[in-house]
Amino acid sequence: MNTIIGFLIVSGSVVGGYILSHGHLATLLQPYELLIIGGSAFGAFMVSNPMSLVIKTFKGVPTLLSGSKYNKATYLDLLTLMYELFTKARKEGLMAVESDIEEPESSEIFSKYPKITKNHHVLEFIVDYMRLIVSGGMNPFELDNLMSMELEAHHHESHEAPSALTRVADGLPGFGIVAAVLGVVITMGSLDQPPQVIGAHVAAALVGTFLGILLAYGYVAPLAVALEHRAQEEANFFECIKTCILAQVQGYSPQIAVEFGRKAMYASVRPGFQELEDHLKGNKG
């Protein structure tokens, strides 16, 4: 929703200000200039990135139209899931959770939390490291290093799409200049025409520069920043899981282990201590 509102404000401010300044809206409608700028930028984007990243970027942008899936409710589900797993392992032994982590889709514990199980990467991260804990042989230091290495790789991968869009935004003003130069070339070939025709060609050339700059800083660059924020929200979610698991391995009680995870959250989505405790009690009830 923020994305739509933001774009409406950008468009309304630019177009509204132009019209209020007695500008003619039809002058800004230059589809061929837009074709030069947009087509060139898209072609450069295709050349500079592998097809997998191109597809990933186009899949990622529409997700900005909806709210973040890593909200407080999702975090509460995560902490409650971790608490149930840790409690079962503490009461019945680590081997008791083996069936849950080997077949989470049929697990009574995991089935309570569809927000977690529907996220393939999150589910895989949880069961993989719980599997390592059950199998034994890794101390907390080794586990911490392994998790950090995986999260670093995930962090790098999740920032590829925002970086690719940022480079497109950086190039758009240049492509706007290309469109403007071509407009000037057309103008120079029309010097024998009446002043109003020459003026129209000059206006079209200037609109090319205008569109390149507006697309770069009003639309594409903000999309790249928004994707970065989404990637960081996902990274924090994984950090919360990591913190919970490491606290469990270090011997803390399930209640304290999930409290460690709660402290790793961003303040905007972090439930209060009592809120989490009430949620855990309600789940047990």
PDB file of C-alpha atoms in Angstrom:
ATOM      1  CA  MET A   1       0.000   0.000   0.000  1.00  0.00           C
ATOM      2  CA  ASN A   2       2.848   2.410   0.811  1.00  0.00           C
ATOM      3  CA  THR A   3       4.274   1.788  -2.659  1.00  0.00           C
ATOM      4  CA  ILE A   4       1.035   2.758  -4.403  1.00  0.00           C
ATOM      5  CA  ILE A   5       0.483   5.811  -2.207  1.00  0.00           C
ATOM      6  CA  GLY A   6       4.080   6.938  -2.688  1.00  0.00           C
ATOM      7  CA  PHE A   7       3.904   6.643  -6.469  1.00  0.00           C
ATOM      8  CA  LEU A   8       0.599   8.541  -6.506  1.00  0.00           C
ATOM      9  CA  ILE A   9       2.187  11.347  -4.488  1.00  0.00           C
ATOM     10  CA  VAL A  10       5.200  11.491  -6.829  1.00  0.00           C
ATOM     11  CA  SER A  11       3.039  11.503  -9.955  1.00  0.00           C
ATOM     12  CA  GLY A  12       0.485  13.916  -8.524  1.00  0.00           C
ATOM     13  CA  SER A  13       3.127  16.359  -7.319  1.00  0.00           C
ATOM     14  CA  VAL A  14       5.002  16.448 -10.631  1.00  0.00           C
ATOM     15  CA  VAL A  15       2.021  16.506 -12.966  1.00  0.00           C
ATOM     16  CA  GLY A  16      -0.059  18.709 -10.660  1.00  0.00           C
ATOM     17  CA  GLY A  17       2.703  21.255 -10.259  1.00  0.00           C
ATOM     18  CA  TYR A  18       3.269  21.309 -14.007  1.00  0.00           C
ATOM     19  CA  ILE A  19      -0.411  21.858 -14.803  1.00  0.00           C
ATOM     20  CA  LEU A  20      -0.797  24.520 -12.099  1.00  0.00           C
ATOM     21  CA  SER A  21       2.144  26.306 -13.698  1.00  0.00           C
ATOM     22  CA  HIS A  22       0.041  26.490 -16.882  1.00  0.00           C
ATOM     23  CA  GLY A  23       1.880  23.670 -18.614  1.00  0.00           C
ATOM     24  CA  HIS A  24       0.174  21.606 -21.284  1.00  0.00           C
ATOM     25  CA  LEU A  25      -0.142  17.965 -20.235  1.00  0.00           C
ATOM     26  CA  ALA A  26      -0.103  16.766 -23.833  1.00  0.00           C
ATOM     27  CA  THR A  27       3.463  18.006 -24.175  1.00  0.00           C
ATOM     28  CA  LEU A  28       4.610  15.428 -21.603  1.00  0.00           C
ATOM     29  CA  LEU A  29       3.028  12.577 -23.512  1.00  0.00           C
ATOM     30  CA  GLN A  30       6.007  11.424 -25.563  1.00  0.00           C
ATOM     31  CA  PRO A  31       5.644   7.661 -26.043  1.00  0.00           C
ATOM     32  CA  TYR A  32       8.644   7.383 -28.371  1.00  0.00           C
ATOM     33  CA  GLU A  33      10.908   9.090 -25.839  1.00  0.00           C
ATOM     34  CA  LEU A  34       9.624   6.643 -23.241  1.00  0.00           C
ATOM     35  CA  LEU A  35      10.310   3.772 -25.634  1.00  0.00           C
ATOM     36  CA  ILE A  36      13.935   4.887 -26.082  1.00  0.00           C
ATOM     37  CA  ILE A  37      14.530   5.298 -22.345  1.00  0.00           C
ATOM     38  CA  GLY A  38      12.579   2.285 -21.063  1.00  0.00           C
ATOM     39  CA  GLY A  39      13.702  -0.065 -23.824  1.00  0.00           C
ATOM     40  CA  SER A  40      17.363   0.891 -23.463  1.00  0.00           C
ATOM     41  CA  ALA A  41      17.256   0.533 -19.686  1.00  0.00           C
ATOM     42  CA  PHE A  42      15.551  -2.858 -19.907  1.00  0.00           C
ATOM     43  CA  GLY A  43      18.025  -4.078 -22.524  1.00  0.00           C
ATOM     44  CA  ALA A  44      20.977  -2.992 -20.380  1.00  0.00           C
ATOM     45  CA  PHE A  45      19.352  -4.702 -17.396  1.00  0.00           C
ATOM     46  CA  MET A  46      19.096  -7.934 -19.395  1.00  0.00           C
ATOM     47  CA  VAL A  47      22.721  -7.728 -20.535  1.00  0.00           C
ATOM     48  CA  SER A  48      24.174  -7.055 -17.082  1.00  0.00           C
ATOM     49  CA  ASN A  49      22.285  -9.708 -15.104  1.00  0.00           C
ATOM     50  CA  PRO A  50      21.731 -13.465 -15.410  1.00  0.00           C
ATOM     51  CA  MET A  51      18.225 -14.522 -16.373  1.00  0.00           C
ATOM     52  CA  SER A  52      17.634 -16.008 -12.902  1.00  0.00           C
ATOM     53  CA  LEU A  53      18.197 -12.578 -11.343  1.00  0.00           C
ATOM     54  CA  VAL A  54      16.026 -10.861 -13.952  1.00  0.00           C
ATOM     55  CA  ILE A  55      13.160 -13.229 -13.118  1.00  0.00           C
ATOM     56  CA  LYS A  56      13.777 -12.865  -9.395  1.00  0.00           C
ATOM     57  CA  THR A  57      13.641  -9.076  -9.645  1.00  0.00           C
ATOM     58  CA  PHE A  58      10.386  -9.076 -11.591  1.00  0.00           C
ATOM     59  CA  LYS A  59       8.886 -11.485  -9.071  1.00  0.00           C
ATOM     60  CA  GLY A  60      10.081  -9.404  -6.140  1.00  0.00           C
ATOM     61  CA  VAL A  61       8.687  -6.031  -7.198  1.00  0.00           C
ATOM     62  CA  PRO A  62       4.968  -7.035  -7.051  1.00  0.00           C
ATOM     63  CA  THR A  63       5.430  -8.244  -3.457  1.00  0.00           C
ATOM     64  CA  LEU A  64       5.950  -4.604  -2.458  1.00  0.00           C
ATOM     65  CA  LEU A  65       2.270  -3.959  -3.154  1.00  0.00           C
ATOM     66  CA  SER A  66       1.348  -5.995  -0.068  1.00  0.00           C
ATOM     67  CA  GLY A  67       2.464  -5.573   3.505  1.00  0.00           C
ATOM     68  CA  SER A  68       5.463  -7.333   4.973  1.00  0.00           C
ATOM     69  CA  LYS A  69       4.840 -10.947   5.944  1.00  0.00           C
ATOM     70  CA  TYR A  70       7.305 -10.595   8.815  1.00  0.00           C
ATOM     71  CA  ASN A  71       4.965  -8.805  11.195  1.00  0.00           C
ATOM     72  CA  LYS A  72       4.388  -9.220  14.926  1.00  0.00           C
ATOM     73  CA  ALA A  73       1.867 -12.037  14.452  1.00  0.00           C
ATOM     74  CA  THR A  74       4.363 -14.029  12.389  1.00  0.00           C
ATOM     75  CA  TYR A  75       7.071 -13.503  14.987  1.00  0.00           C
ATOM     76  CA  LEU A  76       4.739 -14.663  17.748  1.00  0.00           C
ATOM     77  CA  ASP A  77       3.999 -17.815  15.740  1.00  0.00           C
ATOM     78  CA  LEU A  78       7.722 -18.378  15.238  1.00  0.00           C
ATOM     79  CA  LEU A  79       8.580 -17.994  18.924  1.00  0.00           C
ATOM     80  CA  THR A  80       5.704 -20.245  19.955  1.00  0.00           C
ATOM     81  CA  LEU A  81       6.787 -22.885  17.458  1.00  0.00           C
ATOM     82  CA  MET A  82      10.361 -22.774  18.752  1.00  0.00           C
ATOM     83  CA  TYR A  83       9.094 -22.919  22.334  1.00  0.00           C
ATOM     84  CA  GLU A  84       7.027 -26.032  21.609  1.00  0.00           C
ATOM     85  CA  LEU A  85       9.918 -27.771  19.878  1.00  0.00           C
ATOM     86  CA  PHE A  86      12.352 -26.930  22.670  1.00  0.00           C
ATOM     87  CA  THR A  87       9.878 -27.945  25.391  1.00  0.00           C
ATOM     88  CA  LYS A  88       9.219 -31.310  23.749  1.00  0.00           C
ATOM     89  CA  ALA A  89      12.954 -31.914  23.345  1.00  0.00           C
ATOM     90  CA  ARG A  90      13.597 -30.959  26.978  1.00  0.00           C
ATOM     91  CA  LYS A  91      10.829 -33.149  28.419  1.00  0.00           C
ATOM     92  CA  GLU A  92      11.027 -36.181  26.132  1.00  0.00           C
ATOM     93  CA  GLY A  93      14.587 -35.981  24.820  1.00  0.00           C
ATOM     94  CA  LEU A  94      15.996 -34.698  21.537  1.00  0.00           C
ATOM     95  CA  MET A  95      14.983 -37.835  19.657  1.00  0.00           C
ATOM     96  CA  ALA A  96      11.338 -37.036  20.413  1.00  0.00           C
ATOM     97  CA  VAL A  97      11.368 -34.155  17.907  1.00  0.00           C
ATOM     98  CA  GLU A  98      13.021 -36.190  15.156  1.00  0.00           C
ATOM     99  CA  SER A  99       9.707 -37.088  13.531  1.00  0.00           C
ATOM    100  CA  ASP A 100       8.620 -33.419  13.642  1.00  0.00           C
ATOM    101  CA  ILE A 101      11.709 -32.157  11.830  1.00  0.00           C
ATOM    102  CA  GLU A 102      11.910 -35.043   9.353  1.00  0.00           C
ATOM    103  CA  GLU A 103       8.272 -34.667   8.274  1.00  0.00           C
ATOM    104  CA  PRO A 104       7.169 -31.165   9.297  1.00  0.00           C
ATOM    105  CA  GLU A 105       4.184 -31.277   6.919  1.00  0.00           C
ATOM    106  CA  SER A 106       2.652 -34.026   9.065  1.00  0.00           C
ATOM    107  CA  SER A 107       3.921 -32.731  12.414  1.00  0.00           C
ATOM    108  CA  GLU A 108       1.315 -31.783  14.989  1.00  0.00           C
ATOM    109  CA  ILE A 109       3.523 -28.921  16.140  1.00  0.00           C
ATOM    110  CA  PHE A 110       4.373 -27.436  12.742  1.00  0.00           C
ATOM    111  CA  SER A 111       0.813 -27.788  11.436  1.00  0.00           C
ATOM    112  CA  LYS A 112      -0.355 -25.169  13.949  1.00  0.00           C
ATOM    113  CA  TYR A 113       1.738 -22.496  12.269  1.00  0.00           C
ATOM    114  CA  PRO A 114       0.935 -22.245   8.534  1.00  0.00           C
ATOM    115  CA  LYS A 115       2.659 -18.848   8.281  1.00  0.00           C
ATOM    116  CA  ILE A 116       5.931 -20.598   9.074  1.00  0.00           C
ATOM    117  CA  THR A 117       5.420 -23.822   7.132  1.00  0.00           C
ATOM    118  CA  LYS A 118       4.382 -21.976   3.964  1.00  0.00           C
ATOM    119  CA  ASN A 119       7.706 -20.138   3.926  1.00  0.00           C
ATOM    120  CA  HIS A 120       9.964 -22.765   2.363  1.00  0.00           C
ATOM    121  CA  HIS A 121      13.268 -21.075   3.237  1.00  0.00           C
ATOM    122  CA  VAL A 122      12.326 -20.483   6.873  1.00  0.00           C
ATOM    123  CA  LEU A 123      11.023 -24.017   7.348  1.00  0.00           C
ATOM    124  CA  GLU A 124      14.129 -25.497   5.761  1.00  0.00           C
ATOM    125  CA  PHE A 125      16.391 -23.387   7.973  1.00  0.00           C
ATOM    126  CA  ILE A 126      14.626 -24.511  11.155  1.00  0.00           C
ATOM    127  CA  VAL A 127      14.489 -28.236  10.376  1.00  0.00           C
ATOM    128  CA  ASP A 128      18.049 -28.377   9.022  1.00  0.00           C
ATOM    129  CA  TYR A 129      19.587 -26.998  12.196  1.00  0.00           C
ATOM    130  CA  MET A 130      17.259 -28.858  14.513  1.00  0.00           C
ATOM    131  CA  ARG A 131      18.336 -31.986  12.618  1.00  0.00           C
ATOM    132  CA  LEU A 132      21.985 -31.142  13.317  1.00  0.00           C
ATOM    133  CA  ILE A 133      21.189 -30.673  17.000  1.00  0.00           C
ATOM    134  CA  VAL A 134      19.397 -34.007  17.185  1.00  0.00           C
ATOM    135  CA  SER A 135      22.232 -35.805  15.419  1.00  0.00           C
ATOM    136  CA  GLY A 136      24.728 -34.278  17.874  1.00  0.00           C
ATOM    137  CA  GLY A 137      28.422 -33.739  17.414  1.00  0.00           C
ATOM    138  CA  MET A 138      28.356 -29.924  17.052  1.00  0.00           C
ATOM    139  CA  ASN A 139      29.116 -27.507  19.849  1.00  0.00           C
ATOM    140  CA  PRO A 140      27.462 -24.058  20.026  1.00  0.00           C
ATOM    141  CA  PHE A 141      30.530 -22.307  18.583  1.00  0.00           C
ATOM    142  CA  GLU A 142      30.634 -24.531  15.501  1.00  0.00           C
ATOM    143  CA  LEU A 143      26.872 -24.224  15.034  1.00  0.00           C
ATOM    144  CA  ASP A 144      27.073 -20.444  15.338  1.00  0.00           C
ATOM    145  CA  ASN A 145      29.773 -20.270  12.650  1.00  0.00           C
ATOM    146  CA  LEU A 146      27.817 -22.515  10.296  1.00  0.00           C
ATOM    147  CA  MET A 147      24.598 -20.539  10.716  1.00  0.00           C
ATOM    148  CA  SER A 148      26.402 -17.232  10.280  1.00  0.00           C
ATOM    149  CA  MET A 149      28.010 -18.464   7.077  1.00  0.00           C
ATOM    150  CA  GLU A 150      24.661 -19.550   5.644  1.00  0.00           C
ATOM    151  CA  LEU A 151      22.952 -16.314   6.650  1.00  0.00           C
ATOM    152  CA  GLU A 152      25.735 -14.266   5.108  1.00  0.00           C
ATOM    153  CA  ALA A 153      25.270 -16.097   1.805  1.00  0.00           C
ATOM    154  CA  HIS A 154      21.498 -15.633   2.056  1.00  0.00           C
ATOM    155  CA  HIS A 155      21.975 -11.932   2.841  1.00  0.00           C
ATOM    156  CA  HIS A 156      24.180 -11.464  -0.219  1.00  0.00           C
ATOM    157  CA  GLU A 157      21.695 -13.279  -2.456  1.00  0.00           C
ATOM    158  CA  SER A 158      18.690 -11.338  -1.166  1.00  0.00           C
ATOM    159  CA  HIS A 159      20.395  -8.016  -1.973  1.00  0.00           C
ATOM    160  CA  GLU A 160      21.130  -8.904  -5.593  1.00  0.00           C
ATOM    161  CA  ALA A 161      17.743  -7.727  -6.892  1.00  0.00           C
ATOM    162  CA  PRO A 162      17.852  -4.340  -5.088  1.00  0.00           C
ATOM    163  CA  SER A 163      21.400  -3.783  -6.334  1.00  0.00           C
ATOM    164  CA  ALA A 164      20.361  -4.600  -9.900  1.00  0.00           C
ATOM    165  CA  LEU A 165      17.479  -2.112  -9.728  1.00  0.00           C
ATOM    166  CA  THR A 166      19.775   0.526  -8.249  1.00  0.00           C
ATOM    167  CA  ARG A 167      22.079   0.195 -11.247  1.00  0.00           C
ATOM    168  CA  VAL A 168      19.075   0.621 -13.562  1.00  0.00           C
ATOM    169  CA  ALA A 169      18.122   3.787 -11.679  1.00  0.00           C
ATOM    170  CA  ASP A 170      21.685   5.073 -12.032  1.00  0.00           C
ATOM    171  CA  GLY A 171      21.549   4.542 -15.794  1.00  0.00           C
ATOM    172  CA  LEU A 172      18.118   6.039 -16.488  1.00  0.00           C
ATOM    173  CA  PRO A 173      19.233   9.722 -16.488  1.00  0.00           C
ATOM    174  CA  GLY A 174      21.879   8.775 -19.051  1.00  0.00           C
ATOM    175  CA  PHE A 175      19.298   7.120 -21.271  1.00  0.00           C
ATOM    176  CA  GLY A 176      17.157  10.252 -20.850  1.00  0.00           C
ATOM    177  CA  ILE A 177      20.058  12.257 -22.264  1.00  0.00           C
ATOM    178  CA  VAL A 178      20.293   9.803 -25.180  1.00  0.00           C
ATOM    179  CA  ALA A 179      16.608  10.402 -25.933  1.00  0.00           C
ATOM    180  CA  ALA A 180      17.138  14.160 -25.648  1.00  0.00           C
ATOM    181  CA  VAL A 181      20.121  14.110 -28.019  1.00  0.00           C
ATOM    182  CA  LEU A 182      18.123  12.138 -30.570  1.00  0.00           C
ATOM    183  CA  GLY A 183      15.371  14.736 -30.197  1.00  0.00           C
ATOM    184  CA  VAL A 184      17.877  17.490 -30.901  1.00  0.00           C
ATOM    185  CA  VAL A 185      19.033  15.595 -34.000  1.00  0.00           C
ATOM    186  CA  ILE A 186      15.426  15.495 -35.211  1.00  0.00           C
ATOM    187  CA  THR A 187      15.102  19.206 -34.430  1.00  0.00           C
ATOM    188  CA  MET A 188      18.206  20.075 -36.437  1.00  0.00           C
ATOM    189  CA  GLY A 189      16.708  18.250 -39.395  1.00  0.00           C
ATOM    190  CA  SER A 190      13.554  20.345 -39.128  1.00  0.00           C
ATOM    191  CA  LEU A 191      15.032  23.835 -39.092  1.00  0.00           C
ATOM    192  CA  ASP A 192      13.199  24.645 -42.309  1.00  0.00           C
ATOM    193  CA  GLN A 193       9.868  24.052 -40.564  1.00  0.00           C
ATOM    194  CA  PRO A 194       7.688  26.710 -38.882  1.00  0.00           C
ATOM    195  CA  PRO A 195       8.657  27.800 -35.328  1.00  0.00           C
ATOM    196  CA  GLN A 196       5.809  25.863 -33.738  1.00  0.00           C
ATOM    197  CA  VAL A 197       7.060  22.605 -35.297  1.00  0.00           C
ATOM    198  CA  ILE A 198      10.636  23.265 -34.162  1.00  0.00           C
ATOM    199  CA  GLY A 199       9.352  24.156 -30.699  1.00  0.00           C
ATOM    200  CA  ALA A 200       7.457  20.871 -30.475  1.00  0.00           C
ATOM    201  CA  HIS A 201      10.621  18.924 -31.352  1.00  0.00           C
ATOM    202  CA  VAL A 202      12.662  20.817 -28.755  1.00  0.00           C
ATOM    203  CA  ALA A 203       9.978  20.174 -26.119  1.00  0.00           C
ATOM    204  CA  ALA A 204       9.983  16.453 -26.948  1.00  0.00           C
ATOM    205  CA  ALA A 205      13.777  16.362 -26.581  1.00  0.00           C
ATOM    206  CA  LEU A 206      13.620  18.057 -23.181  1.00  0.00           C
ATOM    207  CA  VAL A 207      10.897  15.667 -22.052  1.00  0.00           C
ATOM    208  CA  GLY A 208      13.359  12.820 -22.697  1.00  0.00           C
ATOM    209  CA  THR A 209      15.743  14.221 -20.081  1.00  0.00           C
ATOM    210  CA  PHE A 210      12.827  14.862 -17.738  1.00  0.00           C
ATOM    211  CA  LEU A 211      11.506  11.297 -18.039  1.00  0.00           C
ATOM    212  CA  GLY A 212      14.921   9.719 -17.476  1.00  0.00           C
ATOM    213  CA  ILE A 213      15.459  11.654 -14.245  1.00  0.00           C
ATOM    214  CA  LEU A 214      11.885  11.174 -13.003  1.00  0.00           C
ATOM    215  CA  LEU A 215      11.884   7.427 -13.648  1.00  0.00           C
ATOM    216  CA  ALA A 216      15.251   7.071 -11.930  1.00  0.00           C
ATOM    217  CA  TYR A 217      14.640   9.012  -8.729  1.00  0.00           C
ATOM    218  CA  GLY A 218      10.860   8.928  -8.506  1.00  0.00           C
ATOM    219  CA  TYR A 219      10.158   5.278  -9.275  1.00  0.00           C
ATOM    220  CA  VAL A 220      13.013   2.811  -9.836  1.00  0.00           C
ATOM    221  CA  ALA A 221      15.385   3.936  -7.063  1.00  0.00           C
ATOM    222  CA  PRO A 222      12.590   3.914  -4.437  1.00  0.00           C
ATOM    223  CA  LEU A 223      11.629   0.403  -5.557  1.00  0.00           C
ATOM    224  CA  ALA A 224      15.238  -0.724  -5.034  1.00  0.00           C
ATOM    225  CA  VAL A 225      15.316   0.760  -1.528  1.00  0.00           C
ATOM    226  CA  ALA A 226      11.966  -0.861  -0.686  1.00  0.00           C
ATOM    227  CA  LEU A 227      13.310  -4.247  -1.806  1.00  0.00           C
ATOM    228  CA  GLU A 228      16.357  -3.696   0.417  1.00  0.00           C
ATOM    229  CA  HIS A 229      14.086  -3.120   3.400  1.00  0.00           C
ATOM    230  CA  ARG A 230      12.169  -6.324   2.636  1.00  0.00           C
ATOM    231  CA  ALA A 231      15.451  -8.238   2.394  1.00  0.00           C
ATOM    232  CA  GLN A 232      16.563  -6.813   5.741  1.00  0.00           C
ATOM    233  CA  GLU A 233      13.256  -7.771   7.366  1.00  0.00           C
ATOM    234  CA  GLU A 234      13.748 -11.329   6.159  1.00  0.00           C
ATOM    235  CA  ALA A 235      17.343 -11.335   7.425  1.00  0.00           C
ATOM    236  CA  ASN A 236      16.182 -10.246  10.878  1.00  0.00           C
ATOM    237  CA  PHE A 237      13.634 -13.073  10.920  1.00  0.00           C
ATOM    238  CA  PHE A 238      16.403 -15.593  10.287  1.00  0.00           C
ATOM    239  CA  GLU A 239      18.573 -13.951  12.956  1.00  0.00           C
ATOM    240  CA  CYS A 240      15.742 -14.467  15.425  1.00  0.00           C
ATOM    241  CA  ILE A 241      15.612 -18.184  14.579  1.00  0.00           C
ATOM    242  CA  LYS A 242      19.382 -18.452  14.892  1.00  0.00           C
ATOM    243  CA  THR A 243      19.376 -16.755  18.292  1.00  0.00           C
ATOM    244  CA  CYS A 244      16.670 -19.076  19.628  1.00  0.00           C
ATOM    245  CA  ILE A 245      18.432 -22.219  18.444  1.00  0.00           C
ATOM    246  CA  LEU A 246      21.828 -21.166  19.801  1.00  0.00           C
ATOM    247  CA  ALA A 247      20.283 -20.359  23.193  1.00  0.00           C
ATOM    248  CA  GLN A 248      18.681 -23.811  23.233  1.00  0.00           C
ATOM    249  CA  VAL A 249      21.990 -25.510  22.397  1.00  0.00           C
ATOM    250  CA  GLN A 250      23.721 -23.568  25.159  1.00  0.00           C
ATOM    251  CA  GLY A 251      21.361 -25.138  27.674  1.00  0.00           C
ATOM    252  CA  TYR A 252      18.886 -22.376  28.391  1.00  0.00           C
ATOM    253  CA  SER A 253      15.287 -23.265  29.183  1.00  0.00           C
ATOM    254  CA  PRO A 254      12.732 -22.983  26.354  1.00  0.00           C
ATOM    255  CA  GLN A 255      11.255 -19.837  27.933  1.00  0.00           C
ATOM    256  CA  ILE A 256      14.652 -18.124  28.086  1.00  0.00           C
ATOM    257  CA  ALA A 257      15.659 -19.371  24.625  1.00  0.00           C
ATOM    258  CA  VAL A 258      12.672 -17.699  22.966  1.00  0.00           C
ATOM    259  CA  GLU A 259      13.301 -14.596  25.071  1.00  0.00           C
ATOM    260  CA  PHE A 260      16.751 -14.424  23.466  1.00  0.00           C
ATOM    261  CA  GLY A 261      15.003 -14.553  20.109  1.00  0.00           C
ATOM    262  CA  ARG A 262      12.561 -11.823  21.125  1.00  0.00           C
ATOM    263  CA  LYS A 263      15.454  -9.531  21.950  1.00  0.00           C
ATOM    264  CA  ALA A 264      16.902 -10.054  18.462  1.00  0.00           C
ATOM    265  CA  MET A 265      13.813  -8.561  16.772  1.00  0.00           C
ATOM    266  CA  TYR A 266      13.336  -5.055  15.466  1.00  0.00           C
ATOM    267  CA  ALA A 267      11.479  -2.882  17.981  1.00  0.00           C
ATOM    268  CA  SER A 268       8.643  -2.267  15.495  1.00  0.00           C
ATOM    269  CA  VAL A 269       7.626  -5.945  15.487  1.00  0.00           C
ATOM    270  CA  ARG A 270       8.901  -7.086  18.891  1.00  0.00           C
ATOM    271  CA  PRO A 271       6.143  -8.256  21.243  1.00  0.00           C
ATOM    272  CA  GLY A 272       6.380  -7.268  24.885  1.00  0.00           C
ATOM    273  CA  PHE A 273       7.587  -9.759  27.476  1.00  0.00           C
ATOM    274  CA  GLN A 274       4.116 -10.181  28.947  1.00  0.00           C
ATOM    275  CA  GLU A 275       2.533 -10.332  25.493  1.00  0.00           C
ATOM    276  CA  LEU A 276       4.801 -13.215  24.529  1.00  0.00           C
ATOM    277  CA  GLU A 277       4.231 -14.991  27.817  1.00  0.00           C
ATOM    278  CA  ASP A 278       0.459 -14.675  27.470  1.00  0.00           C
ATOM    279  CA  HIS A 279       0.695 -16.002  23.901  1.00  0.00           C
ATOM    280  CA  LEU A 280       2.710 -19.020  25.055  1.00  0.00           C
ATOM    281  CA  LYS A 281       0.276 -19.704  27.894  1.00  0.00           C
ATOM    282  CA  GLY A 282      -2.694 -19.364  25.578  1.00  0.00           C
ATOM    283  CA  ASN A 283      -1.105 -21.803  23.157  1.00  0.00           C
ATOM    284  CA  LYS A 284      -0.523 -24.312  25.946  1.00  0.00           C
ATOM    285  CA  GLY A 285      -4.090 -23.915  27.038  1.00  0.00           C
TER     286      GLY A 285
END
